Amino acid sequence: MQPVLEVSIYTLLRMTFIWQLISFFIYLVGTLAIAAFLYDNFKSLINIIKALLEPYFQPQLPQTLVEKFGKWAVVTGATDGIGKEYARELARQGLNLVLISRTKEKLIAVTNEIESEHKIKTKWIAVDFAKGREVYEQIEKELAGIEVSILVNNVGRMYDYPETLEAVSEDLIWDIININIGAVTMLTRKIVPHMKAARKGAIVNIGSGSELQPLPNMAVYAATKKYVTYFTQALEQELAEFNVTVQLVMPLFVTTKMNAYSDTVMKGGFFIPNAYSFARFAVFTLGKSNTTTGFWTHGLQYFFMKMSPQHLRVLIGHQLTKRLRIEALSQNKLAT
């Protein structure tokens, strides 16, 4: 009986050790996953707090955007929504502006409006980014002699309203690709060499919260915004040694013309700021955080959205876009 008892105790101890080893491994993986999740979600806040405290401990550091980066900012898609309010906020902080958009009349109106409010220099360039490669030579010529210190790649194109892929026209799909991917890539490509030579500058790429998961009924748009995310994060590493800041801004719903298909969105609310409020907060984060949602309530939404698995986010996103599609179609019927 004794040998049997010894074997049983030995087996029990071995099983206990193995279970403890498995438990330790599970706890370790869980701890690392939680730490990574918290880091991803709170690094922006930590960086902002750090930047706010730096002047008290290192007062010699440059404090204003002009001191940090330079005197001229380029803003694309600058005649409406987020782009227009970004331009106004940068002007308020003393930067001269080059505004780039499609419609000459709107550009003239916006530049006149900003010049009447702030004592800065302005220039406008009227181009249609949907035309692709041909517009960038014109932009490069127009920018000759201007030392661009901040580039805000804001121009973007969305569906007229959420819709299934085959129902979206090919022309619109090409416009979305040329604008959302082409503009951010090629305009950055034109300006980066000058920033590297100057060893200062900032590139701000306006992405979208839609990149958080594949988004049915907005498939092409969301996919192009995922491109913006990866492109921006790669450039951040490439340009770090040259003292060039690269910032990714990922807003959720904002009351802009892009969302005019939905009365629900355009009503705004606690989680849906207007373009003015959004831009004020987003510009505040420039030089403080390289990745941000741009607005604090959007940060809260991101935090809770990322706690759920991707397949669940896809399902929820699909239900949301289906409801928005129905709302848009209803509005169109009422309008006609």
mmCIF file of C-alpha atoms in Angstrom, residues 73-239:
data_model
loop_
_atom_site.group_PDB
_atom_site.id
_atom_site.type_symbol
_atom_site.label_atom_id
_atom_site.label_comp_id
_atom_site.label_asym_id
_atom_site.label_seq_id
_atom_site.Cartn_x
_atom_site.Cartn_y
_atom_site.Cartn_z
ATOM 1 C CA ALA A 73 0.473 76.086 -41.803
ATOM 2 C CA VAL A 74 -1.151 74.341 -44.762
ATOM 3 C CA VAL A 75 -4.704 73.062 -44.286
ATOM 4 C CA THR A 76 -6.488 70.946 -46.902
ATOM 5 C CA GLY A 77 -10.268 70.731 -47.157
ATOM 6 C CA ALA A 78 -10.249 74.135 -45.514
ATOM 7 C CA THR A 79 -13.566 75.656 -46.597
ATOM 8 C CA ASP A 80 -15.945 73.592 -44.451
ATOM 9 C CA GLY A 81 -16.242 71.699 -41.198
ATOM 10 C CA ILE A 82 -13.172 70.512 -39.333
ATOM 11 C CA GLY A 83 -10.717 71.919 -41.895
ATOM 12 C CA LYS A 84 -12.153 75.416 -41.709
ATOM 13 C CA GLU A 85 -12.171 75.407 -37.905
ATOM 14 C CA TYR A 86 -8.624 74.013 -37.781
ATOM 15 C CA ALA A 87 -7.552 76.925 -39.967
ATOM 16 C CA ARG A 88 -9.305 79.459 -37.747
ATOM 17 C CA GLU A 89 -7.760 77.991 -34.592
ATOM 18 C CA LEU A 90 -4.253 77.945 -36.074
ATOM 19 C CA ALA A 91 -4.749 81.554 -37.168
ATOM 20 C CA ARG A 92 -5.873 82.442 -33.655
ATOM 21 C CA GLN A 93 -2.559 81.056 -32.435
ATOM 22 C CA GLY A 94 -0.639 83.283 -34.837
ATOM 23 C CA LEU A 95 0.168 81.022 -37.774
ATOM 24 C CA ASN A 96 0.010 82.219 -41.363
ATOM 25 C CA LEU A 97 -2.161 79.992 -43.542
ATOM 26 C CA VAL A 98 -2.226 78.322 -46.918
ATOM 27 C CA LEU A 99 -5.744 77.022 -47.489
ATOM 28 C CA ILE A 100 -6.285 74.314 -50.086
ATOM 29 C CA SER A 101 -9.704 73.235 -51.294
ATOM 30 C CA ARG A 102 -11.719 72.693 -54.465
ATOM 31 C CA THR A 103 -13.947 75.768 -54.742
ATOM 32 C CA LYS A 104 -12.312 79.122 -55.432
ATOM 33 C CA GLU A 105 -15.272 81.186 -54.234
ATOM 34 C CA LYS A 106 -15.389 79.408 -50.881
ATOM 35 C CA LEU A 107 -11.633 79.760 -50.452
ATOM 36 C CA ILE A 108 -11.809 83.507 -51.022
ATOM 37 C CA ALA A 109 -14.664 83.825 -48.545
ATOM 38 C CA VAL A 110 -12.870 81.821 -45.842
ATOM 39 C CA THR A 111 -9.536 83.635 -46.275
ATOM 40 C CA ASN A 112 -11.302 87.003 -46.082
ATOM 41 C CA GLU A 113 -13.146 85.871 -42.968
ATOM 42 C CA ILE A 114 -9.965 84.689 -41.230
ATOM 43 C CA GLU A 115 -7.967 87.765 -42.241
ATOM 44 C CA SER A 116 -10.682 89.991 -40.786
ATOM 45 C CA GLU A 117 -10.448 88.151 -37.467
ATOM 46 C CA HIS A 118 -6.664 87.719 -37.160
ATOM 47 C CA LYS A 119 -3.589 89.657 -38.231
ATOM 48 C CA ILE A 120 -1.951 86.939 -40.294
ATOM 49 C CA LYS A 121 -0.923 86.280 -43.886
ATOM 50 C CA THR A 122 -3.018 83.940 -46.004
ATOM 51 C CA LYS A 123 -2.819 82.240 -49.362
ATOM 52 C CA TRP A 124 -5.294 79.937 -51.085
ATOM 53 C CA ILE A 125 -4.880 77.210 -53.684
ATOM 54 C CA ALA A 126 -7.896 75.870 -55.564
ATOM 55 C CA VAL A 127 -7.423 72.233 -56.628
ATOM 56 C CA ASP A 128 -9.603 69.132 -56.821
ATOM 57 C CA PHE A 129 -7.773 66.231 -55.165
ATOM 58 C CA ALA A 130 -10.135 63.801 -56.889
ATOM 59 C CA LYS A 131 -8.207 64.433 -60.124
ATOM 60 C CA GLY A 132 -5.236 62.545 -58.732
ATOM 61 C CA ARG A 133 -1.599 63.047 -59.624
ATOM 62 C CA GLU A 134 -1.971 66.133 -61.808
ATOM 63 C CA VAL A 135 -2.818 68.524 -58.943
ATOM 64 C CA TYR A 136 0.370 68.071 -56.913
ATOM 65 C CA GLU A 137 2.706 69.845 -59.309
ATOM 66 C CA GLN A 138 0.457 72.894 -59.117
ATOM 67 C CA ILE A 139 0.465 72.759 -55.303
ATOM 68 C CA GLU A 140 4.246 72.397 -55.227
ATOM 69 C CA LYS A 141 4.666 75.466 -57.460
ATOM 70 C CA GLU A 142 2.224 77.508 -55.370
ATOM 71 C CA LEU A 143 4.074 76.596 -52.162
ATOM 72 C CA ALA A 144 7.490 77.575 -53.537
ATOM 73 C CA GLY A 145 9.179 80.014 -51.161
ATOM 74 C CA ILE A 146 6.864 79.190 -48.241
ATOM 75 C CA GLU A 147 8.468 77.309 -45.350
ATOM 76 C CA VAL A 148 5.610 75.027 -44.333
ATOM 77 C CA SER A 149 5.860 74.215 -40.637
ATOM 78 C CA ILE A 150 2.489 72.503 -40.065
ATOM 79 C CA LEU A 151 0.600 70.403 -42.606
ATOM 80 C CA VAL A 152 -2.968 69.444 -41.768
ATOM 81 C CA ASN A 153 -4.118 66.677 -44.118
ATOM 82 C CA ASN A 154 -7.817 67.090 -43.519
ATOM 83 C CA VAL A 155 -9.395 66.759 -46.962
ATOM 84 C CA GLY A 156 -11.580 63.671 -47.202
ATOM 85 C CA ARG A 157 -14.500 62.136 -49.055
ATOM 86 C CA MET A 158 -17.217 59.919 -47.666
ATOM 87 C CA TYR A 159 -20.198 58.172 -49.233
ATOM 88 C CA ASP A 160 -23.199 60.419 -49.713
ATOM 89 C CA TYR A 161 -24.737 58.157 -47.065
ATOM 90 C CA PRO A 162 -24.002 54.601 -45.825
ATOM 91 C CA GLU A 163 -24.585 52.157 -48.670
ATOM 92 C CA THR A 164 -23.639 48.680 -49.881
ATOM 93 C CA LEU A 165 -20.587 48.487 -52.141
ATOM 94 C CA GLU A 166 -22.336 47.637 -55.424
ATOM 95 C CA ALA A 167 -24.747 50.564 -54.981
ATOM 96 C CA VAL A 168 -21.940 53.131 -54.753
ATOM 97 C CA SER A 169 -20.909 54.575 -58.107
ATOM 98 C CA GLU A 170 -17.434 53.749 -59.430
ATOM 99 C CA ASP A 171 -16.730 57.462 -59.840
ATOM 100 C CA LEU A 172 -17.389 58.050 -56.156
ATOM 101 C CA ILE A 173 -15.234 55.095 -55.129
ATOM 102 C CA TRP A 174 -12.320 56.448 -57.194
ATOM 103 C CA ASP A 175 -12.852 59.888 -55.625
ATOM 104 C CA ILE A 176 -12.709 58.379 -52.128
ATOM 105 C CA ILE A 177 -9.498 56.495 -52.922
ATOM 106 C CA ASN A 178 -7.798 59.440 -54.669
ATOM 107 C CA ILE A 179 -8.748 61.899 -51.939
ATOM 108 C CA ASN A 180 -8.505 59.867 -48.726
ATOM 109 C CA ILE A 181 -5.377 57.934 -49.671
ATOM 110 C CA GLY A 182 -3.772 59.927 -52.480
ATOM 111 C CA ALA A 183 -3.918 63.392 -50.929
ATOM 112 C CA VAL A 184 -2.505 62.488 -47.511
ATOM 113 C CA THR A 185 0.282 60.460 -49.121
ATOM 114 C CA MET A 186 1.413 62.692 -51.955
ATOM 115 C CA LEU A 187 1.084 66.053 -50.215
ATOM 116 C CA THR A 188 3.073 64.710 -47.277
ATOM 117 C CA ARG A 189 5.621 63.373 -49.774
ATOM 118 C CA LYS A 190 6.031 66.888 -51.222
ATOM 119 C CA ILE A 191 6.486 68.648 -47.868
ATOM 120 C CA VAL A 192 8.457 66.147 -45.762
ATOM 121 C CA PRO A 193 11.882 66.875 -47.337
ATOM 122 C CA HIS A 194 11.673 70.542 -46.323
ATOM 123 C CA MET A 195 10.704 69.658 -42.741
ATOM 124 C CA LYS A 196 13.544 67.144 -42.495
ATOM 125 C CA ALA A 197 15.999 69.759 -43.736
ATOM 126 C CA ALA A 198 14.691 72.305 -41.225
ATOM 127 C CA ARG A 199 14.640 69.615 -38.508
ATOM 128 C CA LYS A 200 11.261 70.763 -37.269
ATOM 129 C CA GLY A 201 7.637 70.708 -38.298
ATOM 130 C CA ALA A 202 4.371 68.888 -37.737
ATOM 131 C CA ILE A 203 2.170 66.732 -39.937
ATOM 132 C CA VAL A 204 -1.407 66.253 -38.765
ATOM 133 C CA ASN A 205 -3.384 63.541 -40.519
ATOM 134 C CA ILE A 206 -7.129 63.568 -39.899
ATOM 135 C CA GLY A 207 -8.237 59.944 -39.903
ATOM 136 C CA SER A 208 -11.500 58.612 -38.569
ATOM 137 C CA GLY A 209 -12.924 56.480 -35.798
ATOM 138 C CA SER A 210 -14.348 54.292 -38.548
ATOM 139 C CA GLU A 211 -10.896 52.685 -38.839
ATOM 140 C CA LEU A 212 -11.380 50.913 -35.506
ATOM 141 C CA GLN A 213 -13.014 47.982 -37.278
ATOM 142 C CA PRO A 214 -14.183 46.962 -40.765
ATOM 143 C CA LEU A 215 -17.395 48.898 -41.315
ATOM 144 C CA PRO A 216 -20.140 47.405 -43.503
ATOM 145 C CA ASN A 217 -22.035 49.958 -45.637
ATOM 146 C CA MET A 218 -19.001 52.260 -45.366
ATOM 147 C CA ALA A 219 -16.460 49.633 -46.412
ATOM 148 C CA VAL A 220 -14.284 51.697 -48.768
ATOM 149 C CA TYR A 221 -14.296 54.814 -46.587
ATOM 150 C CA ALA A 222 -13.354 52.928 -43.410
ATOM 151 C CA ALA A 223 -10.635 50.993 -45.241
ATOM 152 C CA THR A 224 -9.057 54.214 -46.542
ATOM 153 C CA LYS A 225 -9.021 55.585 -43.012
ATOM 154 C CA LYS A 226 -7.233 52.466 -41.786
ATOM 155 C CA TYR A 227 -4.611 53.290 -44.408
ATOM 156 C CA VAL A 228 -4.275 56.773 -42.876
ATOM 157 C CA THR A 229 -3.699 55.209 -39.451
ATOM 158 C CA TYR A 230 -0.925 52.861 -40.577
ATOM 159 C CA PHE A 231 0.641 55.485 -42.855
ATOM 160 C CA THR A 232 0.750 58.039 -40.041
ATOM 161 C CA GLN A 233 2.138 55.671 -37.429
ATOM 162 C CA ALA A 234 4.882 54.526 -39.791
ATOM 163 C CA LEU A 235 5.846 58.135 -40.596
ATOM 164 C CA GLU A 236 5.938 58.957 -36.900
ATOM 165 C CA GLN A 237 8.826 56.519 -36.502
ATOM 166 C CA GLU A 238 10.544 57.542 -39.755
ATOM 167 C CA LEU A 239 10.621 61.231 -38.890
#
